[in-house]
PDB file of C-alpha atoms in Angstrom:
ATOM      1  CA  UNK A   1       9.004 -39.420  11.387  1.00  0.00           C
ATOM      2  CA  UNK A   2       9.976 -41.844   8.392  1.00  0.00           C
ATOM      3  CA  UNK A   3      13.258 -41.269   7.072  1.00  0.00           C
ATOM      4  CA  UNK A   4      15.851 -43.397   5.229  1.00  0.00           C
ATOM      5  CA  UNK A   5      19.367 -41.980   4.919  1.00  0.00           C
ATOM      6  CA  UNK A   6      23.006 -43.107   4.081  1.00  0.00           C
ATOM      7  CA  UNK A   7      26.160 -42.724   5.800  1.00  0.00           C
ATOM      8  CA  UNK A   8      28.142 -41.499   2.890  1.00  0.00           C
ATOM      9  CA  UNK A   9      27.372 -39.426  -0.027  1.00  0.00           C
ATOM     10  CA  UNK A  10      30.186 -40.530  -2.067  1.00  0.00           C
ATOM     11  CA  UNK A  11      32.373 -43.922  -2.293  1.00  0.00           C
ATOM     12  CA  UNK A  12      35.479 -44.115  -4.465  1.00  0.00           C
ATOM     13  CA  UNK A  13      36.865 -47.557  -5.187  1.00  0.00           C
ATOM     14  CA  UNK A  14      39.185 -49.416  -7.505  1.00  0.00           C
ATOM     15  CA  UNK A  15      38.140 -51.888 -10.026  1.00  0.00           C
ATOM     16  CA  UNK A  16      37.973 -55.316  -8.337  1.00  0.00           C
ATOM     17  CA  UNK A  17      37.589 -54.243  -5.054  1.00  0.00           C
ATOM     18  CA  UNK A  18      34.384 -54.981  -2.984  1.00  0.00           C
ATOM     19  CA  UNK A  19      32.166 -52.107  -2.213  1.00  0.00           C
ATOM     20  CA  UNK A  20      30.001 -51.415   0.827  1.00  0.00           C
ATOM     21  CA  UNK A  21      27.232 -49.055   0.748  1.00  0.00           C
ATOM     22  CA  UNK A  22      25.520 -48.165   4.009  1.00  0.00           C
ATOM     23  CA  UNK A  23      22.023 -46.976   4.994  1.00  0.00           C
ATOM     24  CA  UNK A  24      20.471 -45.970   8.202  1.00  0.00           C
ATOM     25  CA  UNK A  25      16.645 -46.218   8.661  1.00  0.00           C
ATOM     26  CA  UNK A  26      14.551 -44.918  11.390  1.00  0.00           C
ATOM     27  CA  UNK A  27      11.295 -46.632  11.263  1.00  0.00           C
ATOM     28  CA  UNK A  28      11.822 -49.789  13.317  1.00  0.00           C
ATOM     29  CA  UNK A  29       8.227 -51.214  11.977  1.00  0.00           C
ATOM     30  CA  UNK A  30       9.732 -51.324   8.447  1.00  0.00           C
ATOM     31  CA  UNK A  31       9.179 -54.877   7.186  1.00  0.00           C
ATOM     32  CA  UNK A  32      10.651 -54.239   3.645  1.00  0.00           C
ATOM     33  CA  UNK A  33      13.915 -52.825   2.156  1.00  0.00           C
ATOM     34  CA  UNK A  34      15.207 -52.384  -1.281  1.00  0.00           C
ATOM     35  CA  UNK A  35      18.212 -51.128  -3.062  1.00  0.00           C
ATOM     36  CA  UNK A  36      18.159 -49.133  -6.365  1.00  0.00           C
ATOM     37  CA  UNK A  37      20.878 -48.280  -8.722  1.00  0.00           C
ATOM     38  CA  UNK A  38      20.462 -45.003 -10.838  1.00  0.00           C
ATOM     39  CA  UNK A  39      22.672 -44.207 -13.694  1.00  0.00           C
ATOM     40  CA  UNK A  40      22.885 -40.693 -14.971  1.00  0.00           C
ATOM     41  CA  UNK A  41      19.773 -39.653 -16.798  1.00  0.00           C
ATOM     42  CA  UNK A  42      17.929 -42.827 -16.130  1.00  0.00           C
ATOM     43  CA  UNK A  43      15.455 -44.043 -13.668  1.00  0.00           C
ATOM     44  CA  UNK A  44      16.206 -46.073 -10.536  1.00  0.00           C
ATOM     45  CA  UNK A  45      16.908 -49.748 -11.336  1.00  0.00           C
ATOM     46  CA  UNK A  46      16.229 -52.645  -8.979  1.00  0.00           C
ATOM     47  CA  UNK A  47      19.040 -54.257  -7.471  1.00  0.00           C
ATOM     48  CA  UNK A  48      17.860 -56.549  -4.627  1.00  0.00           C
ATOM     49  CA  UNK A  49      15.293 -56.389  -1.882  1.00  0.00           C
ATOM     50  CA  UNK A  50      15.100 -57.970   1.710  1.00  0.00           C
ATOM     51  CA  UNK A  51      12.436 -58.494   4.183  1.00  0.00           C
ATOM     52  CA  UNK A  52      12.525 -57.829   7.719  1.00  0.00           C
ATOM     53  CA  UNK A  53      12.485 -61.712   8.653  1.00  0.00           C
ATOM     54  CA  UNK A  54      15.844 -62.114   6.975  1.00  0.00           C
ATOM     55  CA  UNK A  55      19.356 -60.950   7.927  1.00  0.00           C
ATOM     56  CA  UNK A  56      21.054 -61.560   4.556  1.00  0.00           C
ATOM     57  CA  UNK A  57      19.970 -62.023   0.757  1.00  0.00           C
ATOM     58  CA  UNK A  58      22.476 -62.666  -1.895  1.00  0.00           C
ATOM     59  CA  UNK A  59      22.083 -61.858  -5.666  1.00  0.00           C
ATOM     60  CA  UNK A  60      24.492 -61.985  -8.609  1.00  0.00           C
ATOM     61  CA  UNK A  61      27.506 -60.108  -7.085  1.00  0.00           C
ATOM     62  CA  UNK A  62      25.401 -58.151  -4.667  1.00  0.00           C
ATOM     63  CA  UNK A  63      24.537 -59.130  -1.070  1.00  0.00           C
ATOM     64  CA  UNK A  64      22.153 -57.157   1.278  1.00  0.00           C
ATOM     65  CA  UNK A  65      22.492 -57.334   4.929  1.00  0.00           C
ATOM     66  CA  UNK A  66      20.011 -56.003   7.432  1.00  0.00           C
ATOM     67  CA  UNK A  67      20.504 -55.344  10.949  1.00  0.00           C
ATOM     68  CA  UNK A  68      17.315 -54.581  12.731  1.00  0.00           C
ATOM     69  CA  UNK A  69      18.848 -54.099  16.114  1.00  0.00           C
ATOM     70  CA  UNK A  70      20.629 -50.879  14.922  1.00  0.00           C
ATOM     71  CA  UNK A  71      18.490 -50.188  11.959  1.00  0.00           C
ATOM     72  CA  UNK A  72      21.184 -50.596   9.483  1.00  0.00           C
ATOM     73  CA  UNK A  73      21.165 -51.961   5.891  1.00  0.00           C
ATOM     74  CA  UNK A  74      24.050 -52.280   3.587  1.00  0.00           C
ATOM     75  CA  UNK A  75      24.782 -53.315   0.066  1.00  0.00           C
ATOM     76  CA  UNK A  76      27.832 -55.009  -0.754  1.00  0.00           C
ATOM     77  CA  UNK A  77      29.128 -55.281  -4.247  1.00  0.00           C
ATOM     78  CA  UNK A  78      31.797 -57.922  -5.140  1.00  0.00           C
ATOM     79  CA  UNK A  79      34.542 -57.328  -7.502  1.00  0.00           C
ATOM     80  CA  UNK A  80      33.309 -53.842  -8.463  1.00  0.00           C
ATOM     81  CA  UNK A  81      33.196 -52.964 -12.046  1.00  0.00           C
ATOM     82  CA  UNK A  82      33.267 -49.420 -13.858  1.00  0.00           C
ATOM     83  CA  UNK A  83      29.987 -50.191 -15.079  1.00  0.00           C
ATOM     84  CA  UNK A  84      28.812 -50.325 -11.250  1.00  0.00           C
ATOM     85  CA  UNK A  85      29.391 -46.585 -11.338  1.00  0.00           C
ATOM     86  CA  UNK A  86      26.098 -44.816 -10.362  1.00  0.00           C
ATOM     87  CA  UNK A  87      24.144 -43.640  -7.461  1.00  0.00           C
ATOM     88  CA  UNK A  88      22.734 -46.111  -5.017  1.00  0.00           C
ATOM     89  CA  UNK A  89      19.614 -45.728  -3.068  1.00  0.00           C
ATOM     90  CA  UNK A  90      17.992 -47.686  -0.225  1.00  0.00           C
ATOM     91  CA  UNK A  91      14.260 -47.432   0.248  1.00  0.00           C
ATOM     92  CA  UNK A  92      11.868 -48.767   2.635  1.00  0.00           C
ATOM     93  CA  UNK A  93       8.320 -49.227   2.703  1.00  0.00           C
ATOM     94  CA  UNK A  94       6.462 -46.557   4.590  1.00  0.00           C
ATOM     95  CA  UNK A  95       4.035 -46.936   7.589  1.00  0.00           C
ATOM     96  CA  UNK A  96       1.053 -46.927   5.435  1.00  0.00           C
ATOM     97  CA  UNK A  97       2.627 -49.690   3.272  1.00  0.00           C
ATOM     98  CA  UNK A  98       1.762 -48.119  -0.083  1.00  0.00           C
ATOM     99  CA  UNK A  99       4.809 -46.172  -0.815  1.00  0.00           C
ATOM    100  CA  UNK A 100       8.569 -46.558  -0.794  1.00  0.00           C
ATOM    101  CA  UNK A 101      10.630 -43.792   0.872  1.00  0.00           C
ATOM    102  CA  UNK A 102      14.147 -43.242  -0.545  1.00  0.00           C
ATOM    103  CA  UNK A 103      17.103 -42.402   1.203  1.00  0.00           C
ATOM    104  CA  UNK A 104      19.517 -39.802  -0.200  1.00  0.00           C
ATOM    105  CA  UNK A 105      21.994 -41.611  -2.261  1.00  0.00           C
ATOM    106  CA  UNK A 106      25.496 -42.666  -2.228  1.00  0.00           C
ATOM    107  CA  UNK A 107      27.542 -41.975  -5.522  1.00  0.00           C
ATOM    108  CA  UNK A 108      29.841 -44.878  -6.324  1.00  0.00           C
ATOM    109  CA  UNK A 109      32.803 -44.220  -8.467  1.00  0.00           C
ATOM    110  CA  UNK A 110      34.822 -46.812  -9.932  1.00  0.00           C
ATOM    111  CA  UNK A 111      38.190 -46.407 -11.355  1.00  0.00           C
ATOM    112  CA  UNK A 112      40.201 -48.894 -13.435  1.00  0.00           C
TER     113      UNK A 112
ATOM    114  CA  UNK B   1      12.004 -57.426 -20.990  1.00  0.00           C
ATOM    115  CA  UNK B   2       8.943 -55.488 -20.051  1.00  0.00           C
ATOM    116  CA  UNK B   3       9.332 -51.948 -19.198  1.00  0.00           C
ATOM    117  CA  UNK B   4       7.572 -48.741 -18.007  1.00  0.00           C
ATOM    118  CA  UNK B   5       7.527 -46.035 -20.674  1.00  0.00           C
ATOM    119  CA  UNK B   6       7.287 -42.341 -20.311  1.00  0.00           C
ATOM    120  CA  UNK B   7       6.655 -39.570 -22.549  1.00  0.00           C
ATOM    121  CA  UNK B   8       7.926 -37.063 -23.375  1.00  0.00           C
ATOM    122  CA  UNK B   9      11.586 -37.360 -22.252  1.00  0.00           C
ATOM    123  CA  UNK B  10      11.660 -33.731 -21.911  1.00  0.00           C
ATOM    124  CA  UNK B  11       9.010 -31.045 -21.389  1.00  0.00           C
ATOM    125  CA  UNK B  12       9.486 -27.444 -21.129  1.00  0.00           C
ATOM    126  CA  UNK B  13       6.634 -25.040 -20.008  1.00  0.00           C
ATOM    127  CA  UNK B  14       5.794 -21.630 -18.932  1.00  0.00           C
ATOM    128  CA  UNK B  15       4.817 -20.987 -15.351  1.00  0.00           C
ATOM    129  CA  UNK B  16       1.245 -21.200 -14.721  1.00  0.00           C
ATOM    130  CA  UNK B  17       0.680 -23.689 -17.789  1.00  0.00           C
ATOM    131  CA  UNK B  18      -0.649 -27.017 -17.237  1.00  0.00           C
ATOM    132  CA  UNK B  19       1.220 -30.117 -18.092  1.00  0.00           C
ATOM    133  CA  UNK B  20       0.289 -33.775 -18.321  1.00  0.00           C
ATOM    134  CA  UNK B  21       3.069 -36.142 -18.188  1.00  0.00           C
ATOM    135  CA  UNK B  22       2.291 -39.689 -19.562  1.00  0.00           C
ATOM    136  CA  UNK B  23       3.191 -43.143 -18.655  1.00  0.00           C
ATOM    137  CA  UNK B  24       2.584 -46.748 -19.693  1.00  0.00           C
ATOM    138  CA  UNK B  25       3.115 -49.089 -16.890  1.00  0.00           C
ATOM    139  CA  UNK B  26       4.130 -52.828 -17.136  1.00  0.00           C
ATOM    140  CA  UNK B  27       0.839 -54.578 -18.572  1.00  0.00           C
ATOM    141  CA  UNK B  28       0.280 -56.884 -15.667  1.00  0.00           C
ATOM    142  CA  UNK B  29       1.016 -54.553 -12.940  1.00  0.00           C
ATOM    143  CA  UNK B  30      -1.752 -53.350 -10.715  1.00  0.00           C
ATOM    144  CA  UNK B  31      -0.186 -50.573  -8.455  1.00  0.00           C
ATOM    145  CA  UNK B  32       1.230 -47.228 -10.118  1.00  0.00           C
ATOM    146  CA  UNK B  33       3.125 -44.466  -8.689  1.00  0.00           C
ATOM    147  CA  UNK B  34       4.673 -41.324  -9.489  1.00  0.00           C
ATOM    148  CA  UNK B  35       7.897 -39.848  -8.034  1.00  0.00           C
ATOM    149  CA  UNK B  36       9.883 -36.746  -8.684  1.00  0.00           C
ATOM    150  CA  UNK B  37      13.501 -36.028  -8.378  1.00  0.00           C
ATOM    151  CA  UNK B  38      14.965 -32.619  -8.071  1.00  0.00           C
ATOM    152  CA  UNK B  39      18.454 -32.350  -9.709  1.00  0.00           C
ATOM    153  CA  UNK B  40      21.070 -33.990  -7.263  1.00  0.00           C
ATOM    154  CA  UNK B  41      18.482 -34.872  -4.821  1.00  0.00           C
ATOM    155  CA  UNK B  42      16.821 -38.007  -3.486  1.00  0.00           C
ATOM    156  CA  UNK B  43      13.790 -39.489  -5.264  1.00  0.00           C
ATOM    157  CA  UNK B  44      10.497 -38.261  -3.383  1.00  0.00           C
ATOM    158  CA  UNK B  45       7.173 -39.963  -3.439  1.00  0.00           C
ATOM    159  CA  UNK B  46       4.262 -38.180  -4.640  1.00  0.00           C
ATOM    160  CA  UNK B  47       1.322 -40.706  -5.076  1.00  0.00           C
ATOM    161  CA  UNK B  48       0.457 -44.197  -5.507  1.00  0.00           C
ATOM    162  CA  UNK B  49      -2.606 -45.556  -7.187  1.00  0.00           C
ATOM    163  CA  UNK B  50      -4.552 -48.760  -7.320  1.00  0.00           C
ATOM    164  CA  UNK B  51      -7.762 -50.158  -8.410  1.00  0.00           C
ATOM    165  CA  UNK B  52      -8.422 -46.793 -10.125  1.00  0.00           C
ATOM    166  CA  UNK B  53      -8.185 -44.667  -6.958  1.00  0.00           C
ATOM    167  CA  UNK B  54      -5.237 -42.931  -4.984  1.00  0.00           C
ATOM    168  CA  UNK B  55      -3.997 -45.022  -2.290  1.00  0.00           C
ATOM    169  CA  UNK B  56      -1.680 -42.543  -0.780  1.00  0.00           C
ATOM    170  CA  UNK B  57      -0.205 -39.225  -1.460  1.00  0.00           C
ATOM    171  CA  UNK B  58       2.715 -37.007  -0.125  1.00  0.00           C
ATOM    172  CA  UNK B  59       2.387 -33.394   1.320  1.00  0.00           C
ATOM    173  CA  UNK B  60       4.073 -32.538  -2.207  1.00  0.00           C
ATOM    174  CA  UNK B  61       0.949 -33.771  -4.035  1.00  0.00           C
ATOM    175  CA  UNK B  62      -1.243 -30.834  -3.456  1.00  0.00           C
ATOM    176  CA  UNK B  63      -4.303 -29.636  -5.259  1.00  0.00           C
ATOM    177  CA  UNK B  64      -2.388 -28.754  -8.142  1.00  0.00           C
ATOM    178  CA  UNK B  65      -1.631 -32.248  -9.064  1.00  0.00           C
ATOM    179  CA  UNK B  66      -3.858 -35.028 -10.269  1.00  0.00           C
ATOM    180  CA  UNK B  67      -3.508 -38.676 -11.599  1.00  0.00           C
ATOM    181  CA  UNK B  68      -5.586 -40.363 -13.914  1.00  0.00           C
ATOM    182  CA  UNK B  69      -5.888 -43.920 -15.629  1.00  0.00           C
ATOM    183  CA  UNK B  70      -7.920 -42.858 -18.709  1.00  0.00           C
ATOM    184  CA  UNK B  71      -7.755 -46.341 -20.245  1.00  0.00           C
ATOM    185  CA  UNK B  72      -6.241 -50.002 -19.790  1.00  0.00           C
ATOM    186  CA  UNK B  73      -2.803 -48.717 -20.506  1.00  0.00           C
ATOM    187  CA  UNK B  74      -2.071 -45.101 -19.684  1.00  0.00           C
ATOM    188  CA  UNK B  75      -1.345 -43.477 -16.264  1.00  0.00           C
ATOM    189  CA  UNK B  76      -0.945 -39.852 -16.426  1.00  0.00           C
ATOM    190  CA  UNK B  77       0.215 -36.999 -13.991  1.00  0.00           C
ATOM    191  CA  UNK B  78      -1.535 -33.649 -14.427  1.00  0.00           C
ATOM    192  CA  UNK B  79      -0.023 -30.385 -12.900  1.00  0.00           C
ATOM    193  CA  UNK B  80      -2.576 -27.908 -13.277  1.00  0.00           C
ATOM    194  CA  UNK B  81      -0.457 -24.557 -12.969  1.00  0.00           C
ATOM    195  CA  UNK B  82       2.931 -25.120 -12.873  1.00  0.00           C
ATOM    196  CA  UNK B  83       5.442 -23.239 -10.554  1.00  0.00           C
ATOM    197  CA  UNK B  84       9.258 -22.745 -11.094  1.00  0.00           C
ATOM    198  CA  UNK B  85       9.778 -25.183  -7.989  1.00  0.00           C
ATOM    199  CA  UNK B  86       7.902 -27.987 -10.156  1.00  0.00           C
ATOM    200  CA  UNK B  87      11.060 -28.158 -12.260  1.00  0.00           C
ATOM    201  CA  UNK B  88      12.278 -31.840 -11.731  1.00  0.00           C
ATOM    202  CA  UNK B  89      12.710 -35.068 -13.310  1.00  0.00           C
ATOM    203  CA  UNK B  90       9.326 -37.036 -12.872  1.00  0.00           C
ATOM    204  CA  UNK B  91       9.369 -40.755 -12.703  1.00  0.00           C
ATOM    205  CA  UNK B  92       6.494 -43.312 -13.311  1.00  0.00           C
ATOM    206  CA  UNK B  93       6.812 -46.478 -11.676  1.00  0.00           C
ATOM    207  CA  UNK B  94       4.593 -49.719 -11.248  1.00  0.00           C
ATOM    208  CA  UNK B  95       4.643 -52.788  -9.324  1.00  0.00           C
ATOM    209  CA  UNK B  96       2.714 -56.349  -9.404  1.00  0.00           C
ATOM    210  CA  UNK B  97       0.633 -58.139  -6.968  1.00  0.00           C
ATOM    211  CA  UNK B  98       2.204 -56.626  -3.728  1.00  0.00           C
ATOM    212  CA  UNK B  99       2.002 -52.880  -3.299  1.00  0.00           C
ATOM    213  CA  UNK B 100       4.979 -50.766  -2.960  1.00  0.00           C
ATOM    214  CA  UNK B 101       7.524 -53.522  -3.260  1.00  0.00           C
ATOM    215  CA  UNK B 102       9.796 -53.977  -6.296  1.00  0.00           C
ATOM    216  CA  UNK B 103       8.909 -50.936  -8.047  1.00  0.00           C
ATOM    217  CA  UNK B 104       9.822 -50.754 -11.749  1.00  0.00           C
ATOM    218  CA  UNK B 105      10.650 -47.198 -12.775  1.00  0.00           C
ATOM    219  CA  UNK B 106      10.539 -45.399 -16.276  1.00  0.00           C
ATOM    220  CA  UNK B 107      13.312 -43.319 -17.502  1.00  0.00           C
ATOM    221  CA  UNK B 108      11.511 -40.206 -16.475  1.00  0.00           C
ATOM    222  CA  UNK B 109      10.368 -36.905 -17.880  1.00  0.00           C
ATOM    223  CA  UNK B 110      12.272 -33.831 -17.204  1.00  0.00           C
ATOM    224  CA  UNK B 111      10.204 -31.004 -16.762  1.00  0.00           C
ATOM    225  CA  UNK B 112      11.382 -27.525 -16.844  1.00  0.00           C
ATOM    226  CA  UNK B 113       9.203 -24.575 -15.858  1.00  0.00           C
ATOM    227  CA  UNK B 114      10.510 -21.212 -17.120  1.00  0.00           C
TER     228      UNK B 114
END
């Protein structure tokens, strides 16, 4: 079946460090992946997305890496700031192509 | 910046009562969605909606649930007879031309069923 998951439920880093949040997916036919950030009491906020014909995509301070061989997705945050503290979800387009399926989330805590 | 707006932010209801959660998607978006999130858990897909009909629904979206786009701006989720286990944060989302990509989410309605 379809499932998207994350390796670690929590990640604690120091301000200024680089953070890496990982996600494993099971549907090898998935052609679209996306990362969301969710702050307490708010809805998921788009960070960055990537299609399966790419291995890497960069945004402002964030990079998403896609390894289709091992069905692994990661989000790298450079120079992590306290404002980056949130729950991070990866999601993939489902087999029908009309819904995003979310993983369980990683809580990132940044201490200064 | 355009955003998805949801009302109310909190809804408390008695078990068995009907509730309607309201959403105003981003104006030029064509695809609409409802998701829910039970406290501390992941965001779960309920239903997607395009061209005035349901595109896909999950097994959570049973006969107690319905969606409607009553006019050109609103998108509603109705739960006919609420159960305790319906207590969750409900998120509306919308996306533009390509379905189920780059969804923009509202801030959610916290539904508490007593």
